[in-house]
C-alpha positions as protocol buffer text, in pm:
chain_id: "A"
residue {
  index: 1
  type: MET
  ca { x: 4050 y: -2568 z: -1134 }
}
residue {
  index: 2
  type: VAL
  ca { x: 4231 y: -2238 z: -1179 }
}
residue {
  index: 3
  type: GLN
  ca { x: 4401 y: -2083 z: -879 }
}
residue {
  index: 4
  type: GLU
  ca { x: 4319 y: -1721 z: -807 }
}
residue {
  index: 5
  type: HIS
  ca { x: 4679 y: -1626 z: -732 }
}
residue {
  index: 6
  type: ASP
  ca { x: 4959 y: -1755 z: -952 }
}
residue {
  index: 7
  type: SER
  ca { x: 5253 y: -1804 z: -717 }
}
residue {
  index: 8
  type: TYR
  ca { x: 5481 y: -1851 z: -1018 }
}
residue {
  index: 9
  type: GLY
  ca { x: 5356 y: -1543 z: -1199 }
}
residue {
  index: 10
  type: THR
  ca { x: 5663 y: -1335 z: -1123 }
}
residue {
  index: 11
  type: ILE
  ca { x: 5937 y: -1594 z: -1172 }
}
residue {
  index: 12
  type: ALA
  ca { x: 5799 y: -1789 z: -1469 }
}
residue {
  index: 13
  type: LYS
  ca { x: 5992 y: -1590 z: -1731 }
}
residue {
  index: 14
  type: TYR
  ca { x: 6317 y: -1635 z: -1536 }
}
residue {
  index: 15
  type: TYR
  ca { x: 6263 y: -1997 z: -1431 }
}
residue {
  index: 16
  type: ASP
  ca { x: 6433 y: -2160 z: -1729 }
}
residue {
  index: 17
  type: ARG
  ca { x: 6743 y: -1946 z: -1692 }
}
residue {
  index: 18
  type: VAL
  ca { x: 6792 y: -2015 z: -1322 }
}
residue {
  index: 19
  type: ILE
  ca { x: 6646 y: -2357 z: -1240 }
}
residue {
  index: 20
  type: GLU
  ca { x: 6607 y: -2564 z: -1554 }
}
residue {
  index: 21
  type: PRO
  ca { x: 6981 y: -2589 z: -1637 }
}
residue {
  index: 22
  type: LEU
  ca { x: 7010 y: -2779 z: -1309 }
}
residue {
  index: 23
  type: ASN
  ca { x: 6715 y: -3005 z: -1394 }
}
residue {
  index: 24
  type: ALA
  ca { x: 6779 y: -3077 z: -1763 }
}
residue {
  index: 25
  type: PRO
  ca { x: 7004 y: -3380 z: -1700 }
}
residue {
  index: 26
  type: LEU
  ca { x: 6725 y: -3542 z: -1499 }
}
residue {
  index: 27
  type: GLY
  ca { x: 6503 y: -3549 z: -1806 }
}
residue {
  index: 28
  type: ARG
  ca { x: 6767 y: -3730 z: -2008 }
}
residue {
  index: 29
  type: ILE
  ca { x: 6809 y: -3990 z: -1735 }
}
residue {
  index: 30
  type: GLY
  ca { x: 6432 y: -4033 z: -1720 }
}
residue {
  index: 31
  type: LEU
  ca { x: 6419 y: -4108 z: -2092 }
}
residue {
  index: 32
  type: GLU
  ca { x: 6688 y: -4371 z: -2044 }
}
residue {
  index: 33
  type: LEU
  ca { x: 6494 y: -4535 z: -1760 }
}
residue {
  index: 34
  type: PHE
  ca { x: 6175 y: -4563 z: -1963 }
}
residue {
  index: 35
  type: PRO
  ca { x: 6224 y: -4484 z: -2332 }
}
residue {
  index: 36
  type: VAL
  ca { x: 5921 y: -4373 z: -2531 }
}
residue {
  index: 37
  type: GLY
  ca { x: 5868 y: -4321 z: -2900 }
}
residue {
  index: 38
  type: ASN
  ca { x: 5612 y: -4287 z: -3176 }
}
residue {
  index: 39
  type: GLY
  ca { x: 5266 y: -4388 z: -3064 }
}
residue {
  index: 40
  type: ASP
  ca { x: 5340 y: -4358 z: -2693 }
}
residue {
  index: 41
  type: SER
  ca { x: 5155 y: -4107 z: -2478 }
}
residue {
  index: 42
  type: VAL
  ca { x: 5310 y: -3907 z: -2194 }
}
residue {
  index: 43
  type: LEU
  ca { x: 5153 y: -3688 z: -1926 }
}
residue {
  index: 44
  type: ASP
  ca { x: 5368 y: -3447 z: -1724 }
}
residue {
  index: 45
  type: VAL
  ca { x: 5195 y: -3356 z: -1397 }
}
residue {
  index: 46
  type: GLY
  ca { x: 5310 y: -3015 z: -1276 }
}
residue {
  index: 47
  type: CYS
  ca { x: 5478 y: -2965 z: -1611 }
}
residue {
  index: 48
  type: GLY
  ca { x: 5595 y: -2609 z: -1544 }
}
residue {
  index: 49
  type: THR
  ca { x: 5773 y: -2458 z: -1844 }
}
residue {
  index: 50
  type: GLY
  ca { x: 5758 y: -2783 z: -2043 }
}
residue {
  index: 51
  type: VAL
  ca { x: 6127 y: -2873 z: -2048 }
}
residue {
  index: 52
  type: HIS
  ca { x: 6067 y: -3245 z: -1991 }
}
residue {
  index: 53
  type: LEU
  ca { x: 5782 y: -3254 z: -2242 }
}
residue {
  index: 54
  type: GLU
  ca { x: 6010 y: -3102 z: -2504 }
}
residue {
  index: 55
  type: ALA
  ca { x: 6242 y: -3403 z: -2476 }
}
residue {
  index: 56
  type: TYR
  ca { x: 5954 y: -3650 z: -2501 }
}
residue {
  index: 57
  type: ALA
  ca { x: 5807 y: -3467 z: -2800 }
}
residue {
  index: 58
  type: GLU
  ca { x: 6144 y: -3487 z: -2973 }
}
residue {
  index: 59
  type: ALA
  ca { x: 6137 y: -3862 z: -2906 }
}
residue {
  index: 60
  type: GLY
  ca { x: 5808 y: -3883 z: -3095 }
}
residue {
  index: 61
  type: ALA
  ca { x: 5562 y: -3924 z: -2808 }
}
residue {
  index: 62
  type: GLU
  ca { x: 5217 y: -3770 z: -2787 }
}
residue {
  index: 63
  type: CYS
  ca { x: 5260 y: -3519 z: -2504 }
}
residue {
  index: 64
  type: HIS
  ca { x: 5022 y: -3374 z: -2249 }
}
residue {
  index: 65
  type: GLY
  ca { x: 5087 y: -3150 z: -1950 }
}
residue {
  index: 66
  type: VAL
  ca { x: 4893 y: -3007 z: -1660 }
}
residue {
  index: 67
  type: ASP
  ca { x: 4985 y: -2725 z: -1425 }
}
residue {
  index: 68
  type: LEU
  ca { x: 4803 y: -2473 z: -1208 }
}
residue {
  index: 69
  type: SER
  ca { x: 5024 y: -2181 z: -1307 }
}
residue {
  index: 70
  type: PRO
  ca { x: 4901 y: -1989 z: -1614 }
}
residue {
  index: 71
  type: ALA
  ca { x: 5234 y: -1806 z: -1630 }
}
residue {
  index: 72
  type: MET
  ca { x: 5435 y: -2128 z: -1641 }
}
residue {
  index: 73
  type: LEU
  ca { x: 5204 y: -2274 z: -1904 }
}
residue {
  index: 74
  type: ASP
  ca { x: 5246 y: -1962 z: -2117 }
}
residue {
  index: 75
  type: VAL
  ca { x: 5620 y: -2031 z: -2122 }
}
residue {
  index: 76
  type: ALA
  ca { x: 5553 y: -2398 z: -2198 }
}
residue {
  index: 77
  type: ARG
  ca { x: 5324 y: -2309 z: -2491 }
}
residue {
  index: 78
  type: ALA
  ca { x: 5588 y: -2078 z: -2636 }
}
residue {
  index: 79
  type: ARG
  ca { x: 5842 y: -2359 z: -2606 }
}
residue {
  index: 80
  type: LEU
  ca { x: 5630 y: -2646 z: -2735 }
}
residue {
  index: 81
  type: GLY
  ca { x: 5394 y: -2487 z: -2985 }
}
residue {
  index: 82
  type: GLY
  ca { x: 5159 y: -2758 z: -3105 }
}
residue {
  index: 83
  type: ASP
  ca { x: 5377 y: -3044 z: -2980 }
}
residue {
  index: 84
  type: ALA
  ca { x: 5183 y: -3083 z: -2653 }
}
residue {
  index: 85
  type: ARG
  ca { x: 4834 y: -3038 z: -2516 }
}
residue {
  index: 86
  type: LEU
  ca { x: 4863 y: -2822 z: -2207 }
}
residue {
  index: 87
  type: THR
  ca { x: 4585 y: -2775 z: -1954 }
}
residue {
  index: 88
  type: ILE
  ca { x: 4538 y: -2562 z: -1645 }
}
residue {
  index: 89
  type: ALA
  ca { x: 4421 y: -2820 z: -1393 }
}
residue {
  index: 90
  type: SER
  ca { x: 4472 y: -2953 z: -1044 }
}
residue {
  index: 91
  type: ALA
  ca { x: 4686 y: -3265 z: -1010 }
}
residue {
  index: 92
  type: ARG
  ca { x: 4440 y: -3381 z: -743 }
}
residue {
  index: 93
  type: SER
  ca { x: 4177 y: -3432 z: -1013 }
}
residue {
  index: 94
  type: LEU
  ca { x: 4341 y: -3491 z: -1349 }
}
residue {
  index: 95
  type: PRO
  ca { x: 4112 y: -3415 z: -1646 }
}
residue {
  index: 96
  type: HIS
  ca { x: 4187 y: -3745 z: -1820 }
}
residue {
  index: 97
  type: PRO
  ca { x: 4012 y: -4084 z: -1840 }
}
residue {
  index: 98
  type: ASP
  ca { x: 4142 y: -4391 z: -1661 }
}
residue {
  index: 99
  type: ALA
  ca { x: 4432 y: -4582 z: -1819 }
}
residue {
  index: 100
  type: THR
  ca { x: 4517 y: -4318 z: -2081 }
}
residue {
  index: 101
  type: PHE
  ca { x: 4896 y: -4281 z: -2078 }
}
residue {
  index: 102
  type: ASP
  ca { x: 5201 y: -4500 z: -2124 }
}
residue {
  index: 103
  type: LEU
  ca { x: 5404 y: -4277 z: -1895 }
}
residue {
  index: 104
  type: VAL
  ca { x: 5295 y: -4032 z: -1626 }
}
residue {
  index: 105
  type: LEU
  ca { x: 5573 y: -3807 z: -1501 }
}
residue {
  index: 106
  type: ALA
  ca { x: 5607 y: -3581 z: -1198 }
}
residue {
  index: 107
  type: SER
  ca { x: 5937 y: -3398 z: -1173 }
}
residue {
  index: 108
  type: LEU
  ca { x: 6029 y: -3204 z: -859 }
}
residue {
  index: 109
  type: PHE
  ca { x: 5661 y: -3157 z: -789 }
}
residue {
  index: 110
  type: LEU
  ca { x: 5548 y: -3387 z: -507 }
}
residue {
  index: 111
  type: HIS
  ca { x: 5771 y: -3219 z: -249 }
}
residue {
  index: 112
  type: GLU
  ca { x: 5583 y: -2891 z: -303 }
}
residue {
  index: 113
  type: LEU
  ca { x: 5256 y: -3043 z: -178 }
}
residue {
  index: 114
  type: ASP
  ca { x: 5118 y: -3108 z: 169 }
}
residue {
  index: 115
  type: ALA
  ca { x: 5113 y: -3467 z: 292 }
}
residue {
  index: 116
  type: ASP
  ca { x: 4750 y: -3546 z: 205 }
}
residue {
  index: 117
  type: THR
  ca { x: 4778 y: -3394 z: -141 }
}
residue {
  index: 118
  type: ARG
  ca { x: 5094 y: -3593 z: -222 }
}
residue {
  index: 119
  type: SER
  ca { x: 4902 y: -3917 z: -175 }
}
residue {
  index: 120
  type: GLN
  ca { x: 4605 y: -3790 z: -377 }
}
residue {
  index: 121
  type: VAL
  ca { x: 4827 y: -3686 z: -666 }
}
residue {
  index: 122
  type: LEU
  ca { x: 5009 y: -4019 z: -676 }
}
residue {
  index: 123
  type: GLU
  ca { x: 4673 y: -4200 z: -679 }
}
residue {
  index: 124
  type: GLU
  ca { x: 4555 y: -3982 z: -968 }
}
residue {
  index: 125
  type: MET
  ca { x: 4875 y: -4051 z: -1158 }
}
residue {
  index: 126
  type: ALA
  ca { x: 4819 y: -4424 z: -1106 }
}
residue {
  index: 127
  type: ARG
  ca { x: 4458 y: -4391 z: -1222 }
}
residue {
  index: 128
  type: VAL
  ca { x: 4544 y: -4241 z: -1561 }
}
residue {
  index: 129
  type: VAL
  ca { x: 4841 y: -4467 z: -1645 }
}
residue {
  index: 130
  type: ARG
  ca { x: 4782 y: -4779 z: -1851 }
}
residue {
  index: 131
  type: PRO
  ca { x: 4814 y: -5118 z: -1679 }
}
residue {
  index: 132
  type: ASP
  ca { x: 5148 y: -5186 z: -1848 }
}
residue {
  index: 133
  type: GLY
  ca { x: 5264 y: -4823 z: -1826 }
}
residue {
  index: 134
  type: ARG
  ca { x: 5487 y: -4657 z: -1571 }
}
residue {
  index: 135
  type: LEU
  ca { x: 5496 y: -4365 z: -1333 }
}
residue {
  index: 136
  type: LEU
  ca { x: 5822 y: -4172 z: -1328 }
}
residue {
  index: 137
  type: VAL
  ca { x: 5880 y: -3961 z: -1018 }
}
residue {
  index: 138
  type: ILE
  ca { x: 6183 y: -3734 z: -999 }
}
residue {
  index: 139
  type: ASP
  ca { x: 6227 y: -3568 z: -663 }
}
residue {
  index: 140
  type: TYR
  ca { x: 6436 y: -3519 z: -353 }
}
residue {
  index: 141
  type: ARG
  ca { x: 6551 y: -3830 z: -175 }
}
residue {
  index: 142
  type: ALA
  ca { x: 6553 y: -3891 z: 199 }
}
residue {
  index: 143
  type: GLY
  ca { x: 6857 y: -4084 z: 316 }
}
residue {
  index: 144
  type: ASP
  ca { x: 7233 y: -4076 z: 345 }
}
residue {
  index: 145
  type: LEU
  ca { x: 7419 y: -3820 z: 137 }
}
residue {
  index: 146
  type: ARG
  ca { x: 7765 y: -3834 z: -12 }
}
residue {
  index: 147
  type: MET
  ca { x: 7983 y: -3521 z: -6 }
}
residue {
  index: 148
  type: LYS
  ca { x: 7838 y: -3403 z: -337 }
}
residue {
  index: 149
  type: GLY
  ca { x: 7489 y: -3467 z: -203 }
}
residue {
  index: 150
  type: ARG
  ca { x: 7551 y: -3261 z: 110 }
}
residue {
  index: 151
  type: MET
  ca { x: 7666 y: -2971 z: -107 }
}
residue {
  index: 152
  type: TRP
  ca { x: 7356 y: -3001 z: -322 }
}
residue {
  index: 153
  type: ARG
  ca { x: 7135 y: -3018 z: -13 }
}
residue {
  index: 154
  type: VAL
  ca { x: 7270 y: -2680 z: 102 }
}
residue {
  index: 155
  type: VAL
  ca { x: 7198 y: -2530 z: -242 }
}
residue {
  index: 156
  type: THR
  ca { x: 6854 y: -2688 z: -242 }
}
residue {
  index: 157
  type: SER
  ca { x: 6776 y: -2549 z: 103 }
}
residue {
  index: 158
  type: ILE
  ca { x: 6855 y: -2199 z: -20 }
}
residue {
  index: 159
  type: ILE
  ca { x: 6639 y: -2240 z: -331 }
}
residue {
  index: 160
  type: GLU
  ca { x: 6348 y: -2379 z: -129 }
}
residue {
  index: 161
  type: ARG
  ca { x: 6370 y: -2095 z: 123 }
}
residue {
  index: 162
  type: LEU
  ca { x: 6365 y: -1840 z: -157 }
}
residue {
  index: 163
  type: ALA
  ca { x: 6054 y: -2009 z: -297 }
}
residue {
  index: 164
  type: GLY
  ca { x: 5862 y: -1907 z: 13 }
}
residue {
  index: 165
  type: ARG
  ca { x: 5776 y: -2017 z: 365 }
}
residue {
  index: 166
  type: ASP
  ca { x: 5507 y: -2266 z: 262 }
}
residue {
  index: 167
  type: HIS
  ca { x: 5726 y: -2417 z: -8 }
}
residue {
  index: 168
  type: PHE
  ca { x: 6017 y: -2460 z: 234 }
}
residue {
  index: 169
  type: ARG
  ca { x: 5789 y: -2616 z: 498 }
}
residue {
  index: 170
  type: GLU
  ca { x: 5648 y: -2876 z: 258 }
}
residue {
  index: 171
  type: TRP
  ca { x: 5996 y: -2964 z: 129 }
}
residue {
  index: 172
  type: ARG
  ca { x: 6114 y: -3032 z: 483 }
}
residue {
  index: 173
  type: SER
  ca { x: 5796 y: -3226 z: 559 }
}
residue {
  index: 174
  type: TYR
  ca { x: 5838 y: -3438 z: 246 }
}
residue {
  index: 175
  type: LEU
  ca { x: 6195 y: -3534 z: 342 }
}
residue {
  index: 176
  type: ALA
  ca { x: 6105 y: -3595 z: 706 }
}
residue {
  index: 177
  type: ALA
  ca { x: 5829 y: -3833 z: 594 }
}
residue {
  index: 178
  type: GLY
  ca { x: 6077 y: -4037 z: 387 }
}
residue {
  index: 179
  type: GLY
  ca { x: 6017 y: -3895 z: 40 }
}
residue {
  index: 180
  type: LEU
  ca { x: 5846 y: -4105 z: -225 }
}
residue {
  index: 181
  type: PRO
  ca { x: 5872 y: -4467 z: -100 }
}
residue {
  index: 182
  type: PRO
  ca { x: 5618 y: -4432 z: 186 }
}
residue {
  index: 183
  type: LEU
  ca { x: 5368 y: -4283 z: -59 }
}
residue {
  index: 184
  type: VAL
  ca { x: 5366 y: -4588 z: -286 }
}
residue {
  index: 185
  type: SER
  ca { x: 5040 y: -4772 z: -219 }
}
residue {
  index: 186
  type: HIS
  ca { x: 4987 y: -5148 z: -193 }
}
residue {
  index: 187
  type: GLU
  ca { x: 4872 y: -5149 z: -557 }
}
residue {
  index: 188
  type: LEU
  ca { x: 5202 y: -5007 z: -678 }
}
residue {
  index: 189
  type: GLU
  ca { x: 5568 y: -5097 z: -642 }
}
residue {
  index: 190
  type: ILE
  ca { x: 5897 y: -4927 z: -716 }
}
residue {
  index: 191
  type: GLU
  ca { x: 6053 y: -5107 z: -1008 }
}
residue {
  index: 192
  type: ARG
  ca { x: 6376 y: -4911 z: -1019 }
}
residue {
  index: 193
  type: GLU
  ca { x: 6550 y: -4632 z: -830 }
}
residue {
  index: 194
  type: LYS
  ca { x: 6825 y: -4420 z: -982 }
}
residue {
  index: 195
  type: ILE
  ca { x: 7007 y: -4212 z: -722 }
}
residue {
  index: 196
  type: VAL
  ca { x: 7173 y: -3895 z: -849 }
}
residue {
  index: 197
  type: ALA
  ca { x: 7329 y: -3571 z: -719 }
}
residue {
  index: 198
  type: GLY
  ca { x: 7516 y: -3750 z: -444 }
}
residue {
  index: 199
  type: GLY
  ca { x: 7195 y: -3891 z: -298 }
}
residue {
  index: 200
  type: ASN
  ca { x: 7012 y: -3557 z: -291 }
}
residue {
  index: 201
  type: LEU
  ca { x: 6777 y: -3660 z: -573 }
}
residue {
  index: 202
  type: ALA
  ca { x: 6643 y: -3980 z: -721 }
}
residue {
  index: 203
  type: LEU
  ca { x: 6436 y: -4102 z: -1012 }
}
residue {
  index: 204
  type: TRP
  ca { x: 6184 y: -4374 z: -933 }
}
residue {
  index: 205
  type: LEU
  ca { x: 6013 y: -4591 z: -1193 }
}
residue {
  index: 206
  type: VAL
  ca { x: 5685 y: -4717 z: -1045 }
}
residue {
  index: 207
  type: LYS
  ca { x: 5456 y: -4986 z: -1184 }
}
residue {
  index: 208
  type: ARG
  ca { x: 5136 y: -5165 z: -1092 }
}
residue {
  index: 209
  type: LYS
  ca { x: 5172 y: -5491 z: -904 }
}
residue {
  index: 210
  type: ARG
  ca { x: 5077 y: -5791 z: -1112 }
}
């Protein structure tokens, strides 16, 4: 599904300069939580400009990405060349067969979505991951903040406001609902949580229950 209006059309060419320097360390931590290498397959849902996929491609993984923004995917294609298969598609209906990937990643993506869509996307991510694979979710964390986290939350609030009224509303809704943990279904469980940025963000490694 291709959206008629690309909400990232204007900012895509500036995104890496402004936002990605803040996010790059998260990708490195994600690789440490669940290392991948030659022969492994990775899907980045809401892949944006492809920064995370670049790291996984360098690690030797077979990389795939989906996003609804043509402008963001244009930047990703320029970055990745032939190192990833990139598709314009909705995360609510991923264009991949069941149990395809060793790792399915969503970085700073779920908080952009409305409540019903968040659950749908997580279910789709679970559908396309292999039984012994993992979901890696990187996003804002609801809970107590240390001093550093309170500072980051102020910065985040400004960024989310600048992203638009709808974006800001869904970010607040996501945090008010408790973030990722309440979205994890009875078929899944959080294997590991890595809290960063003073509690403002976290990385969650999610697996299927045995």
